[in-house]
Amino acid sequence: MEYRPLGRTGVQVSPLCLGAMMFGPWGNNDTADSIHIIHRALDAGINFIDTADVYSGGASEEIVGKAVEGRREDVFLATKFFMPMSEDPNERGGSRRWIIREVENSLRRLNTDYIDLYQVHRPSPDTDVEETLGALTDLVRQGKVRYIGSSSYSGSQIVEAQWASRERNLERFITEQPPYSILVRGIEEDVLPAVQRHGMGTLTYSPLGGGWLSGRWRKDAASAPTSSARPGARFDMTSPANQRKLDIVEDLAQLAEQAGLTLIELAIAFVINHPGVTAAIVGPRTMEQLESYLPAADITLSTDVLDGIDQLVAPGVTVNPDDNSYGAQELTAQARRRRQA
């Protein structure tokens, strides 16, 4: 597996990053099997693991910590903070108070003295970015964290954070973690260019579009999820946007077959073939899923295949707006309406 530079840090990482969200009660609750999957990924050349405090309430971090014991120096280990860890309103977010406390919890669960990449899981509408960056800077200077990153930041938020770091002489985000797949291409318009201009690494999540590009859900497949089985607009098969996605998946499957690839290989290779992408985060629940992801690391898509994908989903387009990870705060009715007298 050929490694890539992580932004301008000088660190070399694999083009596939092992996402650990499915290790623990959220997915695979067999700790021994999860560790086996992690070891297989490391043996295959993956040297990059991404998890988060909130995944399975901390169980994912604990499993990763057990799996990398004795191999810690060979792994670039990333985790995240921000999401609620309890009903306590202070056990979440990007405040200095929470960051300083929660990093200790993650270090304990991961059974490590340091975190290679500590990421803000989401931007905060209520906390100044300087406060978050200031707390993270202290952690870097204390040696508890090596690098810091962001996740699901818009282009303007990326630029604001970079400006604040330079203006206040604080550590800067060296990575951004956005959603990216053939079906969710919105970051091509703004986020990826911003990341590239600032020399950041990009760790994209959901390269299979939340399972849509895994081949599991097809137009005539009995296993296609329904709104009752998978609640939420993203999986409502009666919506026109999701019907369009099913049509696109059929065409992509044919394109993949013509190229001698599986749909999964096509989908992941599409993501890591973008010059602005450092690594695609793949989150297997089973060993079979991991094995289906690994070949994509060595695939280079031809211009004809990439042109064929562009004809099905135009650059910069997210087929179903419900898949968008941006605007959750800015586009609410409360944020858009005029103040009442």
Short mmCIF file of C-alpha atoms in Angstrom, two decimals:
data_model
loop_
_atom_site.label_atom_id
_atom_site.label_comp_id
_atom_site.label_asym_id
_atom_site.label_seq_id
_atom_site.Cartn_x
_atom_site.Cartn_y
_atom_site.Cartn_z
CA MET A 1 0.00 0.00 0.00
CA GLU A 2 1.53 3.30 -1.11
CA TYR A 3 1.48 5.94 1.63
CA ARG A 4 0.61 9.61 1.15
CA PRO A 5 1.66 12.84 2.88
CA LEU A 6 -0.81 14.10 5.46
CA GLY A 7 -1.05 17.72 4.35
CA ARG A 8 2.25 19.44 4.97
CA THR A 9 3.09 17.62 8.19
CA GLY A 10 5.62 15.20 6.72
CA VAL A 11 3.62 12.29 8.16
CA GLN A 12 2.90 9.46 5.71
CA VAL A 13 -0.44 7.64 5.97
CA SER A 14 -2.25 4.93 4.05
CA PRO A 15 -4.92 5.94 1.49
CA LEU A 16 -7.41 3.86 3.47
CA CYS A 17 -8.05 4.87 7.07
CA LEU A 18 -9.69 2.28 9.30
CA GLY A 19 -12.82 3.81 10.81
CA ALA A 20 -13.72 2.27 14.15
CA MET A 21 -17.34 3.43 14.49
CA MET A 22 -18.68 -0.10 14.03
CA PHE A 23 -16.52 -1.66 16.75
CA GLY A 24 -18.62 -2.00 19.89
CA PRO A 25 -22.38 -2.12 20.58
CA TRP A 26 -23.16 0.16 17.62
CA GLY A 27 -21.99 -2.57 15.24
CA ASN A 28 -19.76 -5.52 16.11
CA ASN A 29 -20.10 -6.21 19.83
CA ASP A 30 -17.60 -9.09 19.70
CA THR A 31 -14.44 -7.45 21.04
CA ALA A 32 -12.15 -10.29 19.98
CA ASP A 33 -13.51 -10.24 16.43
CA SER A 34 -13.19 -6.45 16.24
CA ILE A 35 -9.56 -6.67 17.34
CA HIS A 36 -8.96 -9.37 14.74
CA ILE A 37 -10.33 -7.05 12.04
CA ILE A 38 -8.08 -4.22 13.22
CA HIS A 39 -5.03 -6.50 13.16
CA ARG A 40 -5.88 -7.64 9.63
CA ALA A 41 -6.09 -4.01 8.51
CA LEU A 42 -2.71 -3.23 10.05
CA ASP A 43 -1.15 -6.32 8.46
CA ALA A 44 -2.55 -5.21 5.09
CA GLY A 45 -0.66 -1.94 5.32
CA ILE A 46 -3.25 0.41 6.84
CA ASN A 47 -1.41 2.56 9.38
CA PHE A 48 -4.20 5.03 10.10
CA ILE A 49 -7.11 4.45 12.53
CA ASP A 50 -9.93 6.92 13.23
CA THR A 51 -12.41 6.68 16.09
CA ALA A 52 -14.33 9.03 18.41
CA ASP A 53 -15.27 9.26 22.06
CA VAL A 54 -18.98 9.00 21.25
CA TYR A 55 -18.75 5.76 19.24
CA SER A 56 -20.54 3.14 21.32
CA GLY A 57 -20.18 5.43 24.32
CA GLY A 58 -16.40 5.02 24.46
CA ALA A 59 -16.30 1.28 23.76
CA SER A 60 -14.81 1.84 20.30
CA GLU A 61 -11.84 3.70 21.78
CA GLU A 62 -11.33 0.92 24.31
CA ILE A 63 -11.32 -1.75 21.59
CA VAL A 64 -8.87 0.22 19.47
CA GLY A 65 -6.64 0.71 22.50
CA LYS A 66 -6.52 -3.04 23.10
CA ALA A 67 -5.90 -3.77 19.42
CA VAL A 68 -2.89 -1.45 19.03
CA GLU A 69 -1.19 -2.55 22.24
CA GLY A 70 2.36 -3.48 21.31
CA ARG A 71 1.96 -1.80 17.90
CA ARG A 72 1.20 1.76 19.00
CA GLU A 73 4.24 3.34 17.33
CA ASP A 74 3.24 1.82 13.99
CA VAL A 75 -0.20 3.46 14.04
CA PHE A 76 -1.27 7.03 13.34
CA LEU A 77 -4.15 7.18 15.81
CA ALA A 78 -6.97 9.70 15.47
CA THR A 79 -10.00 10.32 17.63
CA LYS A 80 -12.63 13.02 18.00
CA PHE A 81 -14.57 14.96 20.64
CA PHE A 82 -17.65 17.22 20.64
CA MET A 83 -20.73 14.99 20.59
CA PRO A 84 -22.76 14.59 23.81
CA MET A 85 -21.34 12.00 26.18
CA SER A 86 -24.18 12.29 28.71
CA GLU A 87 -27.26 14.36 29.51
CA ASP A 88 -25.00 16.92 31.19
CA PRO A 89 -24.89 19.96 28.85
CA ASN A 90 -21.24 20.53 29.80
CA GLU A 91 -20.13 17.05 28.68
CA ARG A 92 -20.06 17.97 25.01
CA GLY A 93 -18.99 20.71 22.62
CA GLY A 94 -15.81 22.64 21.97
CA SER A 95 -15.29 24.50 25.25
CA ARG A 96 -11.93 24.56 26.98
CA ARG A 97 -13.54 23.03 30.05
CA TRP A 98 -14.75 19.97 28.14
CA ILE A 99 -11.72 19.50 25.88
CA ILE A 100 -9.25 19.47 28.78
CA ARG A 101 -11.40 16.94 30.60
CA GLU A 102 -12.39 14.70 27.72
CA VAL A 103 -8.91 14.25 26.29
CA GLU A 104 -7.96 12.50 29.53
CA ASN A 105 -10.91 10.13 29.10
CA SER A 106 -9.90 9.32 25.54
CA LEU A 107 -6.27 8.78 26.53
CA ARG A 108 -7.40 6.35 29.22
CA ARG A 109 -9.77 4.45 26.93
CA LEU A 110 -7.17 4.27 24.16
CA ASN A 111 -4.53 3.18 26.67
CA THR A 112 -1.99 5.60 25.24
CA ASP A 113 0.08 8.56 26.37
CA TYR A 114 -0.66 10.63 23.28
CA ILE A 115 -3.15 11.04 20.43
CA ASP A 116 -1.70 11.61 16.98
CA LEU A 117 -4.69 13.54 15.66
CA TYR A 118 -7.36 15.06 17.94
CA GLN A 119 -10.34 16.34 15.96
CA VAL A 120 -13.37 18.52 16.62
CA HIS A 121 -16.27 16.33 15.52
CA ARG A 122 -18.43 19.27 14.45
CA PRO A 123 -18.16 23.07 14.42
CA SER A 124 -19.84 24.79 17.34
CA PRO A 125 -22.28 27.66 16.77
CA ASP A 126 -21.96 28.67 20.44
CA THR A 127 -18.20 28.58 21.05
CA ASP A 128 -15.54 30.89 19.65
CA VAL A 129 -13.11 28.95 17.50
CA GLU A 130 -10.28 30.71 19.39
CA GLU A 131 -11.35 29.00 22.61
CA THR A 132 -11.33 25.58 21.00
CA LEU A 133 -8.00 26.20 19.27
CA GLY A 134 -6.50 27.61 22.47
CA ALA A 135 -7.35 24.50 24.47
CA LEU A 136 -6.07 22.22 21.71
CA THR A 137 -2.87 24.24 21.47
CA ASP A 138 -2.24 23.64 25.16
CA LEU A 139 -2.69 19.89 24.64
CA VAL A 140 -0.15 19.90 21.82
CA ARG A 141 2.35 21.81 23.95
CA GLN A 142 1.80 19.34 26.79
CA GLY A 143 2.57 16.43 24.46
CA LYS A 144 -0.84 14.80 24.89
CA VAL A 145 -1.79 15.55 21.28
CA ARG A 146 0.49 15.70 18.22
CA TYR A 147 -1.83 17.33 15.66
CA ILE A 148 -5.34 18.76 15.59
CA GLY A 149 -8.09 18.59 12.99
CA SER A 150 -11.69 19.48 12.21
CA SER A 151 -14.67 17.56 10.88
CA SER A 152 -17.63 18.71 8.78
CA TYR A 153 -16.41 22.32 8.69
CA SER A 154 -17.68 24.41 5.79
CA GLY A 155 -15.25 26.24 3.54
CA SER A 156 -15.75 29.52 5.40
CA GLN A 157 -15.30 27.82 8.78
CA ILE A 158 -12.06 26.23 7.57
CA VAL A 159 -10.74 29.62 6.50
CA GLU A 160 -11.88 31.27 9.76
CA ALA A 161 -10.06 28.65 11.83
CA GLN A 162 -6.88 29.02 9.77
CA TRP A 163 -7.03 32.79 10.14
CA ALA A 164 -7.59 32.57 13.91
CA SER A 165 -4.58 30.25 14.27
CA ARG A 166 -2.31 32.66 12.45
CA GLU A 167 -3.72 35.78 14.13
CA ARG A 168 -3.53 34.33 17.67
CA ASN A 169 -0.37 32.23 17.19
CA LEU A 170 -2.27 29.02 17.90
CA GLU A 171 -1.92 25.49 16.54
CA ARG A 172 -3.81 25.12 13.27
CA PHE A 173 -6.06 22.36 12.02
CA ILE A 174 -3.91 20.20 9.76
CA THR A 175 -6.80 18.02 8.57
CA GLU A 176 -10.47 18.25 7.71
CA GLN A 177 -12.85 15.26 7.79
CA PRO A 178 -15.80 15.79 5.43
CA PRO A 179 -18.34 13.41 3.86
CA TYR A 180 -17.50 12.45 0.29
CA SER A 181 -18.75 9.84 -2.15
CA ILE A 182 -20.02 9.59 -5.71
CA LEU A 183 -23.49 10.45 -4.38
CA VAL A 184 -22.32 13.24 -2.06
CA ARG A 185 -19.99 15.51 -4.01
CA GLY A 186 -20.82 18.88 -2.47
CA ILE A 187 -17.35 19.35 -0.96
CA GLU A 188 -15.80 19.55 -4.43
CA GLU A 189 -17.16 23.06 -4.87
CA ASP A 190 -15.82 24.74 -1.75
CA VAL A 191 -14.43 22.53 1.02
CA LEU A 192 -11.82 20.62 -0.98
CA PRO A 193 -10.44 23.77 -2.68
CA ALA A 194 -10.20 25.50 0.73
CA VAL A 195 -8.39 22.52 2.25
CA GLN A 196 -5.98 22.36 -0.67
CA ARG A 197 -5.23 26.09 -0.50
CA HIS A 198 -4.30 25.77 3.17
CA GLY A 199 -2.19 22.65 2.72
CA MET A 200 -4.41 20.48 4.90
CA GLY A 201 -4.95 16.75 4.69
CA THR A 202 -8.45 15.50 3.91
CA LEU A 203 -9.87 12.39 5.58
CA THR A 204 -13.21 11.70 3.94
CA TYR A 205 -15.92 9.64 5.59
CA SER A 206 -18.80 7.59 4.11
CA PRO A 207 -17.12 6.75 0.77
CA LEU A 208 -19.94 4.22 0.27
CA GLY A 209 -22.58 6.87 0.87
CA GLY A 210 -23.89 5.31 4.08
CA GLY A 211 -24.18 1.93 2.39
CA TRP A 212 -25.84 3.06 -0.83
CA LEU A 213 -22.72 2.19 -2.85
CA SER A 214 -22.05 -1.15 -1.19
CA GLY A 215 -24.29 -3.04 -3.61
CA ARG A 216 -26.55 -4.06 -0.76
CA TRP A 217 -29.47 -1.85 -1.72
CA ARG A 218 -30.58 -2.08 -5.34
CA LYS A 219 -33.86 -1.33 -7.09
CA ASP A 220 -34.99 -4.96 -7.15
CA ALA A 221 -33.24 -6.09 -3.96
CA ALA A 222 -35.49 -7.56 -1.28
CA SER A 223 -33.10 -6.18 1.36
CA ALA A 224 -33.59 -2.57 0.30
CA PRO A 225 -34.34 -0.59 3.46
CA THR A 226 -37.73 0.97 4.00
CA SER A 227 -38.54 4.07 5.99
CA SER A 228 -39.73 1.88 8.84
CA ALA A 229 -36.60 -0.30 8.86
CA ARG A 230 -34.22 2.64 8.47
CA PRO A 231 -36.08 5.70 9.77
CA GLY A 232 -35.14 9.11 8.50
CA ALA A 233 -35.23 10.92 5.19
CA ARG A 234 -31.88 9.49 4.10
CA PHE A 235 -33.39 6.01 3.77
CA ASP A 236 -36.97 6.78 2.77
CA MET A 237 -37.29 4.82 -0.47
CA THR A 238 -40.47 6.68 -1.43
CA SER A 239 -38.67 9.99 -1.81
CA PRO A 240 -37.84 11.10 -5.39
CA ALA A 241 -34.23 11.87 -4.39
CA ASN A 242 -33.68 8.34 -3.09
CA GLN A 243 -35.37 6.86 -6.14
CA ARG A 244 -32.87 8.83 -8.20
CA LYS A 245 -30.05 7.39 -6.09
CA LEU A 246 -31.27 3.86 -6.80
CA ASP A 247 -31.22 4.62 -10.53
CA ILE A 248 -27.68 5.97 -10.28
CA VAL A 249 -26.50 2.93 -8.31
CA GLU A 250 -27.77 0.66 -11.11
CA ASP A 251 -25.81 2.65 -13.69
CA LEU A 252 -22.71 2.73 -11.47
CA ALA A 253 -22.87 -1.03 -11.04
CA GLN A 254 -22.80 -1.44 -14.82
CA LEU A 255 -19.92 1.03 -15.10
CA ALA A 256 -17.97 -0.87 -12.45
CA GLU A 257 -18.58 -4.20 -14.20
CA GLN A 258 -17.35 -2.76 -17.51
CA ALA A 259 -14.18 -1.58 -15.73
CA GLY A 260 -13.64 -5.00 -14.15
CA LEU A 261 -14.33 -3.70 -10.65
CA THR A 262 -16.85 -4.27 -7.91
CA LEU A 263 -19.17 -1.39 -7.06
CA ILE A 264 -17.38 -1.03 -3.71
CA GLU A 265 -13.98 -0.80 -5.38
CA LEU A 266 -15.25 1.80 -7.84
CA ALA A 267 -16.80 3.90 -5.07
CA ILE A 268 -13.75 3.93 -2.79
CA ALA A 269 -11.27 4.38 -5.66
CA PHE A 270 -13.29 7.39 -6.86
CA VAL A 271 -12.77 9.08 -3.50
CA ILE A 272 -9.05 8.41 -3.07
CA ASN A 273 -8.32 9.28 -6.72
CA HIS A 274 -9.22 12.93 -6.05
CA PRO A 275 -5.96 14.91 -5.70
CA GLY A 276 -7.34 16.77 -2.68
CA VAL A 277 -8.12 13.61 -0.69
CA THR A 278 -5.51 12.07 1.59
CA ALA A 279 -7.45 9.03 2.80
CA ALA A 280 -10.92 7.53 2.72
CA ILE A 281 -12.25 6.32 6.06
CA VAL A 282 -13.71 2.83 5.70
CA GLY A 283 -15.70 1.46 8.62
CA PRO A 284 -16.10 -2.32 8.42
CA ARG A 285 -18.30 -4.25 10.82
CA THR A 286 -17.09 -7.63 9.61
CA MET A 287 -13.91 -9.13 8.20
CA GLU A 288 -15.70 -9.76 4.90
CA GLN A 289 -16.44 -6.06 4.58
CA LEU A 290 -12.83 -5.12 5.28
CA GLU A 291 -11.57 -7.57 2.65
CA SER A 292 -13.92 -6.03 0.08
CA TYR A 293 -12.48 -2.56 0.77
CA LEU A 294 -8.76 -3.34 0.65
CA PRO A 295 -8.28 -3.74 -3.15
CA ALA A 296 -9.47 -0.17 -3.75
CA ALA A 297 -6.23 1.20 -2.27
CA ASP A 298 -4.31 0.13 -5.38
CA ILE A 299 -6.85 1.10 -8.05
CA THR A 300 -6.42 4.10 -10.35
CA LEU A 301 -9.55 4.95 -12.30
CA SER A 302 -9.21 5.78 -15.99
CA THR A 303 -10.35 9.09 -17.44
CA ASP A 304 -13.19 7.28 -19.23
CA VAL A 305 -14.48 5.82 -15.97
CA LEU A 306 -14.23 9.16 -14.17
CA ASP A 307 -16.04 10.85 -17.07
CA GLY A 308 -18.75 8.19 -16.85
CA ILE A 309 -19.21 8.93 -13.14
CA ASP A 310 -19.42 12.66 -13.87
CA GLN A 311 -22.20 12.02 -16.36
CA LEU A 312 -24.22 10.23 -13.70
CA VAL A 313 -23.52 12.66 -10.86
CA ALA A 314 -22.18 16.06 -11.85
CA PRO A 315 -19.16 17.45 -9.95
CA GLY A 316 -20.17 19.32 -6.81
CA VAL A 317 -23.64 17.76 -6.66
CA THR A 318 -25.17 15.96 -3.67
CA VAL A 319 -28.01 13.88 -5.09
CA ASN A 320 -30.16 13.93 -1.94
CA PRO A 321 -29.86 17.13 0.13
CA ASP A 322 -30.73 15.09 3.24
CA ASP A 323 -27.26 13.55 2.96
CA ASN A 324 -25.64 16.96 3.42
CA SER A 325 -23.65 17.39 6.65
CA TYR A 326 -23.59 21.16 6.38
CA GLY A 327 -26.00 23.91 7.32
CA ALA A 328 -27.61 22.14 10.29
CA GLN A 329 -27.39 25.33 12.35
CA GLU A 330 -27.42 27.98 9.63
CA LEU A 331 -30.48 26.75 7.74
CA THR A 332 -32.86 26.24 10.65
CA ALA A 333 -36.00 28.36 10.61
CA GLN A 334 -34.84 30.15 13.75
CA ALA A 335 -31.61 31.23 12.03
CA ARG A 336 -33.33 32.34 8.82
CA ARG A 337 -36.31 34.31 10.11
CA ARG A 338 -36.37 37.98 10.99
CA ARG A 339 -36.35 38.86 14.66
CA GLN A 340 -39.79 39.45 16.06
CA ALA A 341 -40.57 42.91 17.43
#
